[in-house]
Structure formats: structure tokens, C-alpha cells
């Protein structure tokens, strides 16, 4: 049936028995934790993840600066467009657009109207008449004569 009990008489026998039991327990633990990573591998993976996080943060800061710069440019273009539109509506020439102040429509309109009062009606740019549209024949013949005159 069962094995007979044998007394341990030497230290070497005791060590051999303990070693066999420890080996069985290590094998069981290795099987139980198979697939897990070691602490060294964990620390390496953690260091790599921290490095990637720092790179991501740096890229995010660069992207945020680019977004802020583009937003400022877009805002400046919108204000410039608004100034041009309001100057045209008020009757100012394009040469006066840069002299209009303000950042919102109400302040730009007030400034454009006050500038219009100062400059008067002479601020509109002359428009070019298309060729052949309501031209004066006397004026055209005079232009032809003058273009043929050579000056010394």
C-alpha cells in the first residue's frame, strides 16, 4: 500500500528531499505565471511608454502653437475682409482700407463713416470704361492724333 516511512539520517538526504519539493513548486509557479513579463521587461516597456508620451506631448505643444498662429492669421484675414467690404459699402476707395481701425463690424463701420466724412467724395477710385462703350468720337480722334505726334 503505502510506502514505508524512512527516517532521514543525514543533512544531504534532507537537502535532496527539500530540493525536489522546491523544484516541483517552482515548476508549478512557472506554469501559473507563464505568459507574464518579468519585472525587467516591465520596466523597459514602461520607459518606452514614457518616452512615447513625452514625444506626443512635445508634438502636441508644436501643434498647439501652429493652431494658434493659423487662428491669428485667419482672424487678421477676416478683419481685413470686413474692412474692405465696409469701405466699399460706405464709399471709401481701397487706398483707405488700411487706415480704418477696429476689430468688430460696429467699430469698423463707425471708423469708416468718420473717415468718409473727413475725406469726402473724392476717395472713390475711377473705374475704367470698357472699350467701345459710349465713347466720345471727338475725344477718340484727338487721342489718335496725339498718339501720332512724336516729341523730341
Short mmCIF file of the C-alpha atoms (twelve columns), coordinates in Angstrom:
data_MODEL
# 
_entry.id   MODEL 
# 
loop_
_atom_site.group_PDB 
_atom_site.id 
_atom_site.type_symbol 
_atom_site.label_atom_id 
_atom_site.label_alt_id 
_atom_site.label_comp_id 
_atom_site.label_asym_id 
_atom_site.label_seq_id 
_atom_site.Cartn_x 
_atom_site.Cartn_y 
_atom_site.Cartn_z 
_atom_site.pdbx_PDB_model_num 
ATOM 1   C CA . UNK A 1   0.000   0.000   0.000   1 
ATOM 2   C CA . UNK A 2   1.792   2.987   1.201   1 
ATOM 3   C CA . UNK A 3   5.487   3.342   1.297   1 
ATOM 4   C CA . UNK A 4   7.199   2.634   4.452   1 
ATOM 5   C CA . UNK A 5   8.445   5.551   6.440   1 
ATOM 6   C CA . UNK A 6   12.141  6.030   6.154   1 
ATOM 7   C CA . UNK A 7   13.880  8.236   8.632   1 
ATOM 8   C CA . UNK A 8   16.178  10.977  7.384   1 
ATOM 9   C CA . UNK A 9   19.586  10.401  8.809   1 
ATOM 10  C CA . UNK A 10  21.850  12.912  7.050   1 
ATOM 11  C CA . UNK A 11  21.737  16.522  6.012   1 
ATOM 12  C CA . UNK A 12  22.288  15.524  2.371   1 
ATOM 13  C CA . UNK A 13  19.152  13.387  2.372   1 
ATOM 14  C CA . UNK A 14  17.157  16.284  3.850   1 
ATOM 15  C CA . UNK A 15  18.580  18.687  1.268   1 
ATOM 16  C CA . UNK A 16  17.708  16.302  -1.585  1 
ATOM 17  C CA . UNK A 17  14.114  15.948  -0.379  1 
ATOM 18  C CA . UNK A 18  13.697  19.726  0.073   1 
ATOM 19  C CA . UNK A 19  15.307  20.383  -3.322  1 
ATOM 20  C CA . UNK A 20  12.881  18.022  -5.045  1 
ATOM 21  C CA . UNK A 21  9.889   19.726  -3.402  1 
ATOM 22  C CA . UNK A 22  11.216  23.208  -4.234  1 
ATOM 23  C CA . UNK A 23  11.748  22.210  -7.884  1 
ATOM 24  C CA . UNK A 24  8.153   20.931  -8.135  1 
ATOM 25  C CA . UNK A 25  6.854   24.175  -6.605  1 
ATOM 26  C CA . UNK A 26  8.963   26.322  -8.994  1 
ATOM 27  C CA . UNK A 27  7.633   24.388  -11.979 1 
ATOM 28  C CA . UNK A 28  4.068   24.917  -10.762 1 
ATOM 29  C CA . UNK A 29  4.697   28.646  -10.273 1 
ATOM 30  C CA . UNK A 30  6.321   28.945  -13.706 1 
ATOM 31  C CA . UNK A 31  3.311   27.263  -15.299 1 
ATOM 32  C CA . UNK A 32  0.916   29.505  -13.366 1 
ATOM 33  C CA . UNK A 33  2.701   32.734  -14.420 1 
ATOM 34  C CA . UNK A 34  3.573   31.616  -17.935 1 
ATOM 35  C CA . UNK A 35  2.944   34.462  -20.420 1 
ATOM 36  C CA . UNK A 36  3.553   37.214  -17.871 1 
ATOM 37  C CA . UNK A 37  6.519   39.506  -18.315 1 
ATOM 38  C CA . UNK A 38  9.418   39.831  -15.953 1 
ATOM 39  C CA . UNK A 39  9.968   42.970  -13.858 1 
ATOM 40  C CA . UNK A 40  12.900  43.925  -16.093 1 
ATOM 41  C CA . UNK A 41  10.732  43.670  -19.214 1 
ATOM 42  C CA . UNK A 42  8.006   45.640  -17.439 1 
ATOM 43  C CA . UNK A 43  10.420  48.446  -16.542 1 
ATOM 44  C CA . UNK A 44  11.704  48.566  -20.132 1 
ATOM 45  C CA . UNK A 45  8.171   48.721  -21.534 1 
ATOM 46  C CA . UNK A 46  7.287   51.446  -19.034 1 
ATOM 47  C CA . UNK A 47  10.345  53.503  -20.030 1 
ATOM 48  C CA . UNK A 48  9.423   53.149  -23.714 1 
ATOM 49  C CA . UNK A 49  5.843   54.234  -23.000 1 
ATOM 50  C CA . UNK A 50  7.070   57.286  -21.047 1 
ATOM 51  C CA . UNK A 51  9.373   58.228  -23.934 1 
ATOM 52  C CA . UNK A 52  6.477   57.993  -26.407 1 
ATOM 53  C CA . UNK A 53  4.327   60.094  -24.076 1 
ATOM 54  C CA . UNK A 54  6.966   62.842  -23.915 1 
ATOM 55  C CA . UNK A 55  7.273   62.834  -27.728 1 
ATOM 56  C CA . UNK A 56  3.487   63.067  -28.020 1 
ATOM 57  C CA . UNK A 57  3.380   65.982  -25.564 1 
ATOM 58  C CA . UNK A 58  6.105   67.831  -27.490 1 
ATOM 59  C CA . UNK A 59  4.242   67.272  -30.753 1 
ATOM 60  C CA . UNK A 60  1.028   68.478  -29.111 1 
ATOM 61  C CA . UNK A 61  2.729   71.688  -27.982 1 
ATOM 62  C CA . UNK A 62  4.041   72.268  -31.508 1 
ATOM 63  C CA . UNK A 63  0.597   71.593  -32.943 1 
ATOM 64  C CA . UNK A 64  -0.992  73.974  -30.444 1 
ATOM 65  C CA . UNK A 65  1.451   76.725  -31.452 1 
ATOM 66  C CA . UNK A 66  0.686   76.107  -35.136 1 
ATOM 67  C CA . UNK A 67  -3.052  76.222  -34.452 1 
ATOM 68  C CA . UNK A 68  -2.695  79.485  -32.532 1 
ATOM 69  C CA . UNK A 69  -0.635  81.009  -35.361 1 
ATOM 70  C CA . UNK A 70  -3.115  79.935  -38.042 1 
ATOM 71  C CA . UNK A 71  -6.048  81.156  -35.963 1 
ATOM 72  C CA . UNK A 72  -4.408  84.576  -35.605 1 
ATOM 73  C CA . UNK A 73  -3.753  84.742  -39.361 1 
ATOM 74  C CA . UNK A 74  -7.334  83.728  -40.116 1 
ATOM 75  C CA . UNK A 75  -8.660  86.367  -37.735 1 
ATOM 76  C CA . UNK A 76  -6.490  89.031  -39.408 1 
ATOM 77  C CA . UNK A 77  -7.779  87.997  -42.844 1 
ATOM 78  C CA . UNK A 78  -11.373 88.124  -41.641 1 
ATOM 79  C CA . UNK A 79  -10.891 91.631  -40.205 1 
ATOM 80  C CA . UNK A 80  -9.196  92.767  -43.414 1 
ATOM 81  C CA . UNK A 81  -12.034 91.350  -45.495 1 
ATOM 82  C CA . UNK A 82  -14.581 93.039  -43.236 1 
ATOM 83  C CA . UNK A 83  -12.752 96.380  -43.547 1 
ATOM 84  C CA . UNK A 84  -12.688 96.094  -47.351 1 
ATOM 85  C CA . UNK A 85  -16.383 95.245  -47.513 1 
ATOM 86  C CA . UNK A 86  -17.407 98.071  -45.193 1 
ATOM 87  C CA . UNK A 87  -15.155 100.575 -47.004 1 
ATOM 88  C CA . UNK A 88  -16.867 99.647  -50.258 1 
ATOM 89  C CA . UNK A 89  -20.324 99.942  -48.669 1 
ATOM 90  C CA . UNK A 90  -19.510 103.341 -47.175 1 
ATOM 91  C CA . UNK A 91  -17.978 104.605 -50.399 1 
ATOM 92  C CA . UNK A 92  -14.303 104.739 -49.498 1 
ATOM 93  C CA . UNK A 93  -11.635 103.809 -52.020 1 
ATOM 94  C CA . UNK A 94  -9.401  100.820 -51.496 1 
ATOM 95  C CA . UNK A 95  -6.454  103.066 -50.623 1 
ATOM 96  C CA . UNK A 96  -8.257  103.983 -47.384 1 
ATOM 97  C CA . UNK A 97  -8.916  100.423 -46.204 1 
ATOM 98  C CA . UNK A 98  -5.635  100.222 -44.250 1 
ATOM 99  C CA . UNK A 99  -6.475  103.440 -42.414 1 
ATOM 100 C CA . UNK A 100 -9.716  102.057 -40.993 1 
ATOM 101 C CA . UNK A 101 -9.431  100.891 -37.386 1 
ATOM 102 C CA . UNK A 102 -11.425 98.454  -35.302 1 
ATOM 103 C CA . UNK A 103 -11.768 94.733  -34.766 1 
ATOM 104 C CA . UNK A 104 -15.517 94.178  -34.923 1 
ATOM 105 C CA . UNK A 105 -18.076 95.220  -37.503 1 
ATOM 106 C CA . UNK A 106 -19.604 98.015  -35.433 1 
ATOM 107 C CA . UNK A 107 -16.308 99.770  -34.636 1 
ATOM 108 C CA . UNK A 108 -15.027 99.333  -38.201 1 
ATOM 109 C CA . UNK A 109 -18.231 100.804 -39.639 1 
ATOM 110 C CA . UNK A 110 -18.063 103.825 -37.282 1 
ATOM 111 C CA . UNK A 111 -14.426 104.464 -38.180 1 
ATOM 112 C CA . UNK A 112 -15.095 104.100 -41.910 1 
ATOM 113 C CA . UNK A 113 -18.015 106.535 -41.757 1 
ATOM 114 C CA . UNK A 114 -15.949 109.095 -39.832 1 
ATOM 115 C CA . UNK A 115 -13.102 108.681 -42.317 1 
ATOM 116 C CA . UNK A 116 -15.570 109.154 -45.168 1 
ATOM 117 C CA . UNK A 117 -16.678 112.469 -43.603 1 
ATOM 118 C CA . UNK A 118 -13.049 113.607 -43.415 1 
ATOM 119 C CA . UNK A 119 -12.060 112.560 -46.928 1 
ATOM 120 C CA . UNK A 120 -15.248 113.446 -48.741 1 
ATOM 121 C CA . UNK A 121 -16.460 112.065 -52.065 1 
ATOM 122 C CA . UNK A 122 -13.104 112.261 -53.844 1 
ATOM 123 C CA . UNK A 123 -11.983 108.985 -52.359 1 
ATOM 124 C CA . UNK A 124 -13.597 106.661 -54.905 1 
ATOM 125 C CA . UNK A 125 -11.282 105.147 -57.447 1 
ATOM 126 C CA . UNK A 126 -12.173 105.910 -61.049 1 
ATOM 127 C CA . UNK A 127 -13.498 102.969 -62.976 1 
ATOM 128 C CA . UNK A 128 -12.272 102.121 -66.428 1 
ATOM 129 C CA . UNK A 129 -14.878 102.191 -69.148 1 
ATOM 130 C CA . UNK A 130 -14.863 99.180  -71.412 1 
ATOM 131 C CA . UNK A 131 -13.699 99.748  -74.959 1 
ATOM 132 C CA . UNK A 132 -16.464 100.645 -77.390 1 
ATOM 133 C CA . UNK A 133 -18.933 101.653 -74.689 1 
ATOM 134 C CA . UNK A 134 -20.289 105.229 -75.022 1 
ATOM 135 C CA . UNK A 135 -17.014 106.833 -76.139 1 
ATOM 136 C CA . UNK A 136 -16.868 110.389 -77.412 1 
ATOM 137 C CA . UNK A 137 -15.789 110.410 -81.113 1 
ATOM 138 C CA . UNK A 138 -14.078 113.798 -80.786 1 
ATOM 139 C CA . UNK A 139 -12.070 112.558 -77.827 1 
ATOM 140 C CA . UNK A 140 -11.060 109.366 -79.648 1 
ATOM 141 C CA . UNK A 141 -9.922  111.263 -82.762 1 
ATOM 142 C CA . UNK A 142 -7.889  113.643 -80.580 1 
ATOM 143 C CA . UNK A 143 -6.232  110.685 -78.852 1 
ATOM 144 C CA . UNK A 144 -5.346  109.201 -82.252 1 
ATOM 145 C CA . UNK A 145 -3.789  112.453 -83.416 1 
ATOM 146 C CA . UNK A 146 -1.817  112.944 -80.211 1 
ATOM 147 C CA . UNK A 147 -0.508  109.381 -80.239 1 
ATOM 148 C CA . UNK A 148 0.928   110.002 -83.692 1 
ATOM 149 C CA . UNK A 149 2.820   113.135 -82.602 1 
ATOM 150 C CA . UNK A 150 6.444   112.480 -81.816 1 
ATOM 151 C CA . UNK A 151 8.093   114.615 -79.228 1 
ATOM 152 C CA . UNK A 152 11.747  115.462 -79.309 1 
# 
